[in-house]
Amino acid sequence: MTRFVVNVHIVPRKGLLDPQGKAVADSLRTLGFAGVHDVHVGRHLVLDLEAADAAGAERTVREMCGRLLANPVTEDFEIAGIRPA
Amino acid sequence: MTRFVVNVHIVPRKGLLDPQGKAVADSLRTLGFAGVHDVHVGRHLVLDLEAADAAGAERTVREMCGRLLANPVTEDFEIAGIRPA
């Protein structure tokens, strides 16, 4: 088994309300950043885990997202990168 | 002015406690993912904003991180990507 570091982005599904993103956008405009159109706030996870190979690490992390890390109703996830630890 | 989409990762500074990451790692092990060594949980922001060029968009987002988005004591941020909207 080899150790891999997997980066995952979990973001609110497009089209759903993102109240945290809206609050951040409003705060930025209040601070004077007038050019802000839109902000979305999601989670960035860095997982350090053992797997036989990179494909196995990706499979495991997709299962983790489905079972615990992402809300299947309101969120989308993407594997942003996999590298040996 | 052009619209740019900027991706930012904001993560707990290395060496500081990351209780949320530890809780996620423990939950994953409880679910049977025995190969998990470590998890870090940060934020993934997607900003849609106007700027003269990509360098200007990056400068603006760095200033936003310093003034509002990241906690300068406990967090590090990195610009993960800039593309025209």
mmCIF file of N, CA and C in Angstrom, chain A residues 9-78:
data_model
loop_
_atom_site.group_PDB
_atom_site.id
_atom_site.type_symbol
_atom_site.label_atom_id
_atom_site.label_comp_id
_atom_site.label_asym_id
_atom_site.label_seq_id
_atom_site.Cartn_x
_atom_site.Cartn_y
_atom_site.Cartn_z
ATOM 1 N N HIS A 9 -12.905 19.015 -3.778
ATOM 2 C CA HIS A 9 -13.742 20.215 -3.641
ATOM 3 C C HIS A 9 -15.183 19.772 -3.481
ATOM 4 N N ILE A 10 -15.844 20.304 -2.465
ATOM 5 C CA ILE A 10 -17.267 20.037 -2.267
ATOM 6 C C ILE A 10 -17.970 21.382 -2.313
ATOM 7 N N VAL A 11 -18.862 21.550 -3.283
ATOM 8 C CA VAL A 11 -19.488 22.865 -3.493
ATOM 9 C C VAL A 11 -21.002 22.728 -3.535
ATOM 10 N N PRO A 12 -21.703 23.812 -3.169
ATOM 11 C CA PRO A 12 -23.167 23.779 -3.270
ATOM 12 C C PRO A 12 -23.567 23.508 -4.711
ATOM 13 N N ARG A 13 -24.570 22.665 -4.903
ATOM 14 C CA ARG A 13 -25.012 22.343 -6.264
ATOM 15 C C ARG A 13 -25.470 23.616 -6.972
ATOM 16 N N LYS A 14 -25.108 23.750 -8.254
ATOM 17 C CA LYS A 14 -25.504 24.937 -9.028
ATOM 18 C C LYS A 14 -27.021 25.073 -9.038
ATOM 19 N N GLY A 15 -27.491 26.284 -8.850
ATOM 20 C CA GLY A 15 -28.925 26.530 -8.885
ATOM 21 C C GLY A 15 -29.550 26.523 -7.506
ATOM 22 N N LEU A 16 -28.879 25.893 -6.542
ATOM 23 C CA LEU A 16 -29.390 25.943 -5.167
ATOM 24 C C LEU A 16 -28.906 27.226 -4.501
ATOM 25 N N LEU A 17 -29.650 27.677 -3.508
ATOM 26 C CA LEU A 17 -29.237 28.854 -2.760
ATOM 27 C C LEU A 17 -27.917 28.602 -2.050
ATOM 28 N N ASP A 18 -27.062 29.625 -2.016
ATOM 29 C CA ASP A 18 -25.794 29.534 -1.302
ATOM 30 C C ASP A 18 -25.708 30.759 -0.386
ATOM 31 N N PRO A 19 -26.416 30.697 0.764
ATOM 32 C CA PRO A 19 -26.508 31.889 1.627
ATOM 33 C C PRO A 19 -25.142 32.351 2.131
ATOM 34 N N GLN A 20 -24.228 31.401 2.371
ATOM 35 C CA GLN A 20 -22.898 31.791 2.844
ATOM 36 C C GLN A 20 -22.154 32.569 1.758
ATOM 37 N N GLY A 21 -22.261 32.103 0.520
ATOM 38 C CA GLY A 21 -21.622 32.818 -0.586
ATOM 39 C C GLY A 21 -22.212 34.206 -0.771
ATOM 40 N N LYS A 22 -23.542 34.312 -0.645
ATOM 41 C CA LYS A 22 -24.180 35.612 -0.797
ATOM 42 C C LYS A 22 -23.721 36.570 0.315
ATOM 43 N N ALA A 23 -23.611 36.044 1.531
ATOM 44 C CA ALA A 23 -23.167 36.887 2.652
ATOM 45 C C ALA A 23 -21.744 37.385 2.421
ATOM 46 N N VAL A 24 -20.867 36.511 1.911
ATOM 47 C CA VAL A 24 -19.488 36.914 1.642
ATOM 48 C C VAL A 24 -19.459 37.976 0.542
ATOM 49 N N ALA A 25 -20.243 37.778 -0.527
ATOM 50 C CA ALA A 25 -20.281 38.754 -1.625
ATOM 51 C C ALA A 25 -20.756 40.115 -1.109
ATOM 52 N N ASP A 26 -21.801 40.120 -0.282
ATOM 53 C CA ASP A 26 -22.310 41.382 0.269
ATOM 54 C C ASP A 26 -21.251 42.064 1.148
ATOM 55 N N SER A 27 -20.561 41.274 1.969
ATOM 56 C CA SER A 27 -19.529 41.850 2.836
ATOM 57 C C SER A 27 -18.390 42.449 2.018
ATOM 58 N N LEU A 28 -18.002 41.761 0.944
ATOM 59 C CA LEU A 28 -16.917 42.277 0.098
ATOM 60 C C LEU A 28 -17.325 43.599 -0.536
ATOM 61 N N ARG A 29 -18.577 43.698 -1.003
ATOM 62 C CA ARG A 29 -19.040 44.956 -1.606
ATOM 63 C C ARG A 29 -19.048 46.068 -0.557
ATOM 64 N N THR A 30 -19.478 45.736 0.657
ATOM 65 C CA THR A 30 -19.490 46.727 1.737
ATOM 66 C C THR A 30 -18.076 47.233 2.025
ATOM 67 N N LEU A 31 -17.088 46.353 1.876
ATOM 68 C CA LEU A 31 -15.692 46.749 2.100
ATOM 69 C C LEU A 31 -15.137 47.562 0.931
ATOM 70 N N GLY A 32 -15.888 47.696 -0.159
ATOM 71 C CA GLY A 32 -15.439 48.514 -1.271
ATOM 72 C C GLY A 32 -15.023 47.744 -2.510
ATOM 73 N N PHE A 33 -15.131 46.408 -2.475
ATOM 74 C CA PHE A 33 -14.790 45.614 -3.664
ATOM 75 C C PHE A 33 -16.010 45.596 -4.586
ATOM 76 N N ALA A 34 -16.172 46.675 -5.380
ATOM 77 C CA ALA A 34 -17.413 46.871 -6.143
ATOM 78 C C ALA A 34 -17.538 45.887 -7.297
ATOM 79 N N GLY A 35 -16.444 45.316 -7.779
ATOM 80 C CA GLY A 35 -16.490 44.463 -8.970
ATOM 81 C C GLY A 35 -16.911 43.031 -8.719
ATOM 82 N N VAL A 36 -17.372 42.718 -7.491
ATOM 83 C CA VAL A 36 -17.736 41.334 -7.171
ATOM 84 C C VAL A 36 -19.109 41.009 -7.745
ATOM 85 N N HIS A 37 -19.188 39.971 -8.585
ATOM 86 C CA HIS A 37 -20.485 39.554 -9.121
ATOM 87 C C HIS A 37 -21.110 38.475 -8.265
ATOM 88 N N ASP A 38 -20.293 37.513 -7.838
ATOM 89 C CA ASP A 38 -20.862 36.313 -7.251
ATOM 90 C C ASP A 38 -19.766 35.589 -6.474
ATOM 91 N N VAL A 39 -20.155 34.976 -5.360
ATOM 92 C CA VAL A 39 -19.204 34.172 -4.590
ATOM 93 C C VAL A 39 -19.886 32.862 -4.212
ATOM 94 N N HIS A 40 -19.149 31.759 -4.340
ATOM 95 C CA HIS A 40 -19.649 30.481 -3.838
ATOM 96 C C HIS A 40 -18.650 29.943 -2.829
ATOM 97 N N VAL A 41 -19.189 29.435 -1.737
ATOM 98 C CA VAL A 41 -18.330 28.913 -0.675
ATOM 99 C C VAL A 41 -18.578 27.422 -0.531
ATOM 100 N N GLY A 42 -17.524 26.653 -0.687
ATOM 101 C CA GLY A 42 -17.609 25.216 -0.486
ATOM 102 C C GLY A 42 -16.510 24.777 0.460
ATOM 103 N N ARG A 43 -16.270 23.473 0.503
ATOM 104 C CA ARG A 43 -15.223 22.940 1.373
ATOM 105 C C ARG A 43 -14.095 22.373 0.534
ATOM 106 N N HIS A 44 -12.892 22.503 1.080
ATOM 107 C CA HIS A 44 -11.695 21.961 0.430
ATOM 108 C C HIS A 44 -11.128 20.932 1.392
ATOM 109 N N LEU A 45 -11.150 19.663 1.010
ATOM 110 C CA LEU A 45 -10.651 18.609 1.890
ATOM 111 C C LEU A 45 -9.349 18.051 1.353
ATOM 112 N N VAL A 46 -8.414 17.809 2.248
ATOM 113 C CA VAL A 46 -7.150 17.171 1.900
ATOM 114 C C VAL A 46 -7.088 15.871 2.692
ATOM 115 N N LEU A 47 -7.138 14.739 1.977
ATOM 116 C CA LEU A 47 -7.167 13.430 2.628
ATOM 117 C C LEU A 47 -5.847 12.716 2.388
ATOM 118 N N ASP A 48 -5.253 12.241 3.455
ATOM 119 C CA ASP A 48 -3.999 11.477 3.398
ATOM 120 C C ASP A 48 -4.373 10.036 3.736
ATOM 121 N N LEU A 49 -4.283 9.151 2.733
ATOM 122 C CA LEU A 49 -4.753 7.780 2.970
ATOM 123 C C LEU A 49 -3.910 6.752 2.230
ATOM 124 N N GLU A 50 -4.053 5.482 2.632
ATOM 125 C CA GLU A 50 -3.334 4.400 1.973
ATOM 126 C C GLU A 50 -4.207 3.747 0.917
ATOM 127 N N ALA A 51 -3.592 3.406 -0.203
ATOM 128 C CA ALA A 51 -4.316 2.706 -1.264
ATOM 129 C C ALA A 51 -3.298 1.963 -2.111
ATOM 130 N N ALA A 52 -3.778 0.979 -2.891
ATOM 131 C CA ALA A 52 -2.879 0.180 -3.719
ATOM 132 C C ALA A 52 -2.275 1.046 -4.826
ATOM 133 N N ASP A 53 -3.094 1.923 -5.413
ATOM 134 C CA ASP A 53 -2.613 2.800 -6.479
ATOM 135 C C ASP A 53 -3.509 4.027 -6.547
ATOM 136 N N ALA A 54 -3.196 4.959 -7.461
ATOM 137 C CA ALA A 54 -3.947 6.218 -7.528
ATOM 138 C C ALA A 54 -5.420 5.969 -7.855
ATOM 139 N N ALA A 55 -5.682 4.998 -8.738
ATOM 140 C CA ALA A 55 -7.082 4.725 -9.090
ATOM 141 C C ALA A 55 -7.844 4.210 -7.867
ATOM 142 N N GLY A 56 -7.166 3.381 -7.059
ATOM 143 C CA GLY A 56 -7.807 2.884 -5.839
ATOM 144 C C GLY A 56 -8.070 4.006 -4.851
ATOM 145 N N ALA A 57 -7.128 4.948 -4.743
ATOM 146 C CA ALA A 57 -7.320 6.088 -3.843
ATOM 147 C C ALA A 57 -8.523 6.905 -4.293
ATOM 148 N N GLU A 58 -8.638 7.129 -5.611
ATOM 149 C CA GLU A 58 -9.777 7.908 -6.112
ATOM 150 C C GLU A 58 -11.087 7.191 -5.831
ATOM 151 N N ARG A 59 -11.111 5.868 -6.064
ATOM 152 C CA ARG A 59 -12.335 5.093 -5.791
ATOM 153 C C ARG A 59 -12.737 5.219 -4.333
ATOM 154 N N THR A 60 -11.750 5.068 -3.438
ATOM 155 C CA THR A 60 -12.045 5.153 -2.003
ATOM 156 C C THR A 60 -12.597 6.521 -1.641
ATOM 157 N N VAL A 61 -11.981 7.578 -2.180
ATOM 158 C CA VAL A 61 -12.424 8.927 -1.819
ATOM 159 C C VAL A 61 -13.820 9.204 -2.382
ATOM 160 N N ARG A 62 -14.119 8.691 -3.576
ATOM 161 C CA ARG A 62 -15.484 8.867 -4.104
ATOM 162 C C ARG A 62 -16.495 8.178 -3.186
ATOM 163 N N GLU A 63 -16.136 7.009 -2.674
ATOM 164 C CA GLU A 63 -17.056 6.320 -1.754
ATOM 165 C C GLU A 63 -17.212 7.126 -0.464
ATOM 166 N N MET A 64 -16.084 7.685 0.039
ATOM 167 C CA MET A 64 -16.152 8.525 1.249
ATOM 168 C C MET A 64 -17.092 9.722 1.037
ATOM 169 N N CYS A 65 -16.990 10.336 -0.153
ATOM 170 C CA CYS A 65 -17.845 11.500 -0.439
ATOM 171 C C CYS A 65 -19.306 11.079 -0.438
ATOM 172 N N GLY A 66 -19.592 9.923 -1.043
ATOM 173 C CA GLY A 66 -20.972 9.464 -1.118
ATOM 174 C C GLY A 66 -21.543 9.097 0.235
ATOM 175 N N ARG A 67 -20.675 8.582 1.135
ATOM 176 C CA ARG A 67 -21.194 8.084 2.408
ATOM 177 C C ARG A 67 -21.125 9.097 3.531
ATOM 178 N N LEU A 68 -20.174 10.046 3.476
ATOM 179 C CA LEU A 68 -20.016 10.950 4.625
ATOM 180 C C LEU A 68 -19.728 12.401 4.246
ATOM 181 N N LEU A 69 -18.826 12.608 3.286
ATOM 182 C CA LEU A 69 -18.241 13.950 3.163
ATOM 183 C C LEU A 69 -19.154 14.953 2.486
ATOM 184 N N ALA A 70 -19.914 14.507 1.484
ATOM 185 C CA ALA A 70 -20.768 15.441 0.736
ATOM 186 C C ALA A 70 -22.233 15.104 0.975
ATOM 187 N N ASN A 71 -23.063 16.117 0.954
ATOM 188 C CA ASN A 71 -24.507 15.922 1.052
ATOM 189 C C ASN A 71 -25.037 15.628 -0.350
ATOM 190 N N PRO A 72 -25.549 14.418 -0.600
ATOM 191 C CA PRO A 72 -25.922 14.045 -1.967
ATOM 192 C C PRO A 72 -27.095 14.856 -2.516
ATOM 193 N N VAL A 73 -27.833 15.528 -1.636
ATOM 194 C CA VAL A 73 -28.997 16.301 -2.092
ATOM 195 C C VAL A 73 -28.594 17.712 -2.519
ATOM 196 N N THR A 74 -27.643 18.303 -1.800
ATOM 197 C CA THR A 74 -27.384 19.731 -2.008
ATOM 198 C C THR A 74 -25.980 20.048 -2.519
ATOM 199 N N GLU A 75 -25.105 19.043 -2.572
ATOM 200 C CA GLU A 75 -23.707 19.352 -2.896
ATOM 201 C C GLU A 75 -23.172 18.474 -4.032
ATOM 202 N N ASP A 76 -22.220 19.029 -4.751
ATOM 203 C CA ASP A 76 -21.457 18.274 -5.740
ATOM 204 C C ASP A 76 -20.014 18.204 -5.272
ATOM 205 N N PHE A 77 -19.336 17.114 -5.633
ATOM 206 C CA PHE A 77 -17.913 17.058 -5.286
ATOM 207 C C PHE A 77 -17.106 16.744 -6.532
ATOM 208 N N GLU A 78 -15.848 17.159 -6.498
ATOM 209 C CA GLU A 78 -14.928 16.770 -7.565
ATOM 210 C C GLU A 78 -13.566 16.481 -6.948
#
